[in-house]
Amino acid sequence: MHSLIDQSRNALACKTAINADGFGVAWYGEREAPCIYKDIRPAWSDANLRQIAHHVRARLFLAHVRASTGTATTQDNCHPFAVGPWSFMHNGQIGGYERIRKKLDAEIPDALYRHRVGNTDSEALFLIALSQGLQDDPVGGMVRAVAKAQRLAEQAGGLPAMRFAACWSNGHEIFAARYASDHLAPTLFYRTFDDGICIVSEPFDEVRDAWCEVPPGTAIRVTATGVDMLGLDLGLCPA
Amino acid sequence: MHSLIDQSRNALACKTAINADGFGVAWYGEREAPCIYKDIRPAWSDANLRQIAHHVRARLFLAHVRASTGTATTQDNCHPFAVGPWSFMHNGQIGGYERIRKKLDAEIPDALYRHRVGNTDSEALFLIALSQGLQDDPVGGMVRAVAKAQRLAEQAGGLPAMRFAACWSNGHEIFAARYASDHLAPTLFYRTFDDGICIVSEPFDEVRDAWCEVPPGTAIRVTATGVDMLGLDLGLCPA
Amino acid sequence: MHSLIDQSRNALACKTAINADGFGVAWYGEREAPCIYKDIRPAWSDANLRQIAHHVRARLFLAHVRASTGTATTQDNCHPFAVGPWSFMHNGQIGGYERIRKKLDAEIPDALYRHRVGNTDSEALFLIALSQGLQDDPVGGMVRAVAKAQRLAEQAGGLPAMRFAACWSNGHEIFAARYASDHLAPTLFYRTFDDGICIVSEPFDEVRDAWCEVPPGTAIRVTATGVDMLGLDLGLCPA
Amino acid sequence: MHSLIDQSRNALACKTAINADGFGVAWYGEREAPCIYKDIRPAWSDANLRQIAHHVRARLFLAHVRASTGTATTQDNCHPFAVGPWSFMHNGQIGGYERIRKKLDAEIPDALYRHRVGNTDSEALFLIALSQGLQDDPVGGMVRAVAKAQRLAEQAGGLPAMRFAACWSNGHEIFAARYASDHLAPTLFYRTFDDGICIVSEPFDEVRDAWCEVPPGTAIRVTATGVDMLGLDLGLCPA
């Protein structure tokens, strides 16, 4: 088991030149819920992050550096988002989000609305996925949320309606998926190391052959025993 | 005309011991829209605020130090809020806000929803007031927003349903009002100086007699020529 | 062993109304050096601190909330300070510090000067104590640093020359001391619980009898087996 | 006279991808001393900066985006630095600064030491320049400071000993200079517009011919009537 820093330094390093609109880390330690650390500073200048990454052990963690696609740089808008044991982070965007934001908010059930702390499309997707049964059907719940959002985007004429690469976890399994309503799904790769598996938006080392690209329209489930690949059926027609 | 600091230092000083959940200033200079400066640091330790208050001239300004009633300490949740030439700040709370937040959000029209950047009850009130004609009827628009919010709170059983002391401006006139659904409306005072009028939640000097208390259920309008007092008719029955 | 939050929430709560100029925590986990987390926000509004305190286990920790005595509210000026395995936090001040700051800086040896990241008297005291053999003689090294600083203050006419209540640790033992050149040494208390010992500037509960006051001019050493009390001999004459 | 944003947005934009370790602006308004606004966030995500730049008028301003060469990302370390009417900002570095930092600090006179709020080489250079008569001899004072620092760097074996591009002002005139102890002086350009003169580290538009490069080893003085060019004589031999 590596300490956080061994991997996240590299992971964080790969896109820092442009991903400087805040960062966040969710790590699973001894509790069921993850510990969340977020800040709006660039990750590389945050002394606290360096300390925590050097000292904290985690069996599983998500790390995100944000490049805003329009919403504000606030701590509440930084990924990962978490509700109970579930955490979620996302690269991508919903087409014409600003125009359908109120409709997306209306899709979040009352019981989950108090978890709506920021105003990003990503957080809305996560909360809608929870309302669609993410807990019991981690891929299906997410697919239904993405399909709902894409339909709203299409109705409002936002193009491309959906670009989505995301990673979510309950602390035991990690799920990740890649999809777009057009042909430009954000990239997603994974690599198996001796002591764990790493999922990234872009390979953080030069051993490109060691990384497996997740194909568009596909989800993966990472468990203690390996990686399963699952087709995504959104019941939607990519343009 | 004083520089900002001459008055705001005192204004800010009066409650800093507990109002340390961020601050904000909106000042009207040469443009129609106000200049907004907000931060989540305590006002007294913000070197930028000291600089700006020392250097900036304004014919009219609103300054707020926040003591959160539950929502997060983020820059987006700091008052004043502004849309176009209008700025708004608020002390008080809507009963059971967390339970009716989604319903309040649904009252904000699509065209204004993009201005919903934080998640406070105060910002929701302001945006609903704009949708109720605040621009043309500054007191009536606010009254209708407060009444709507109070009714939602009462339906959800939040008590006290409404406590409200607020100040809003278009850069030419300042409006302020004080109201509660019970008998504990947050305080509101104003005082006439040789070179201007000051509206505060609590007098910032010891000359208590110089300050006029705004009675509960009353609004004031401050113009270049003086202060008008207006009764508030919410069409609601205070408990 | 409690999680951090069980004790620090209370500890932090006691003076938050005025100690809002940043905070810091140093906890000892599996490494020799402590993990340091500092921020300039008030401790009570820091979502990251709440998360970390809820999730991190530590066998020993120092927690500090700062009320600045003049120097800036920056992350670098927040306590605790740390060099290698040693951490240090301080309440108090050196008389006329601003006038002797350059002389104090000159007392810090070249090899330690790179650890001078902020500009507080507290950090200077710690670095001078390290140069005076703190590692091998934890009380003697600190006494010599305090005596040096007091002499510089007296020569510059700063009064009171020294007020000092501090706590420092190598991760295995905690040292604390209380002293003043006049008769107003900052307070220091400790209390033995079933599962550990707590040293505080002010008792954080109402069971006042359970807390032992450290007398002025005294240091304590807390080890796994108990608390030793040691007289401080600064070779200086308190006024 | 443009508002700040008209020029600084472009100026700030040019290197934001890498200069994300804080920013600062010093503008001269109605007072003799400049108004300083600094923050550790990337300039592009700072809502306050956008507001201020849109609203504030200034006859003269300095704007800086920082890419740290080693010292911490803190508000105190952000440029410009200011003492009285003088402001200063700097690109470059002193060779082996960490090893000679204490010696540089010792060069700052007692009377100016209280202005030493951060720990950058840039701030030290500015304070030493003030001690070398910057106020009465703006170029000579700076040259003597740079020469002193270069000698200390050379004695300590830091290479390259000095790389320096800086801009400083008293609110009436702007001075800028470019120099290096080797052959890689940081770049410096200026351009005359109808309504003012702009000095930049890199041209912020594509009209490259419109920009005059300041030659290495040269200072410029910008006044209401134009630009004077002055040779720098450091009495030192560039390697």
Coordinates of N, CA and C in Angstrom, one line a residue, chain C residues 90 107 138-139 155 162:
Chain C
H90 N 2.7 28.2 20.7 CA 3.0 29.2 21.7 C 1.9 30.2 21.9
E107 N 19.9 35.5 15.4 CA 20.3 34.5 16.3 C 20.0 33.1 15.7
P138 N 15.3 19.1 26.0 CA 14.1 19.8 25.5 C 13.7 21.0 26.4
V139 N 13.9 20.9 27.7 CA 13.6 22.1 28.5 C 14.7 23.1 28.5
Q155 N 16.9 44.9 26.5 CA 17.8 45.9 26.0 C 17.1 46.9 25.1
M162 N 8.8 39.4 28.4 CA 8.5 38.1 27.9 C 7.2 37.6 28.6

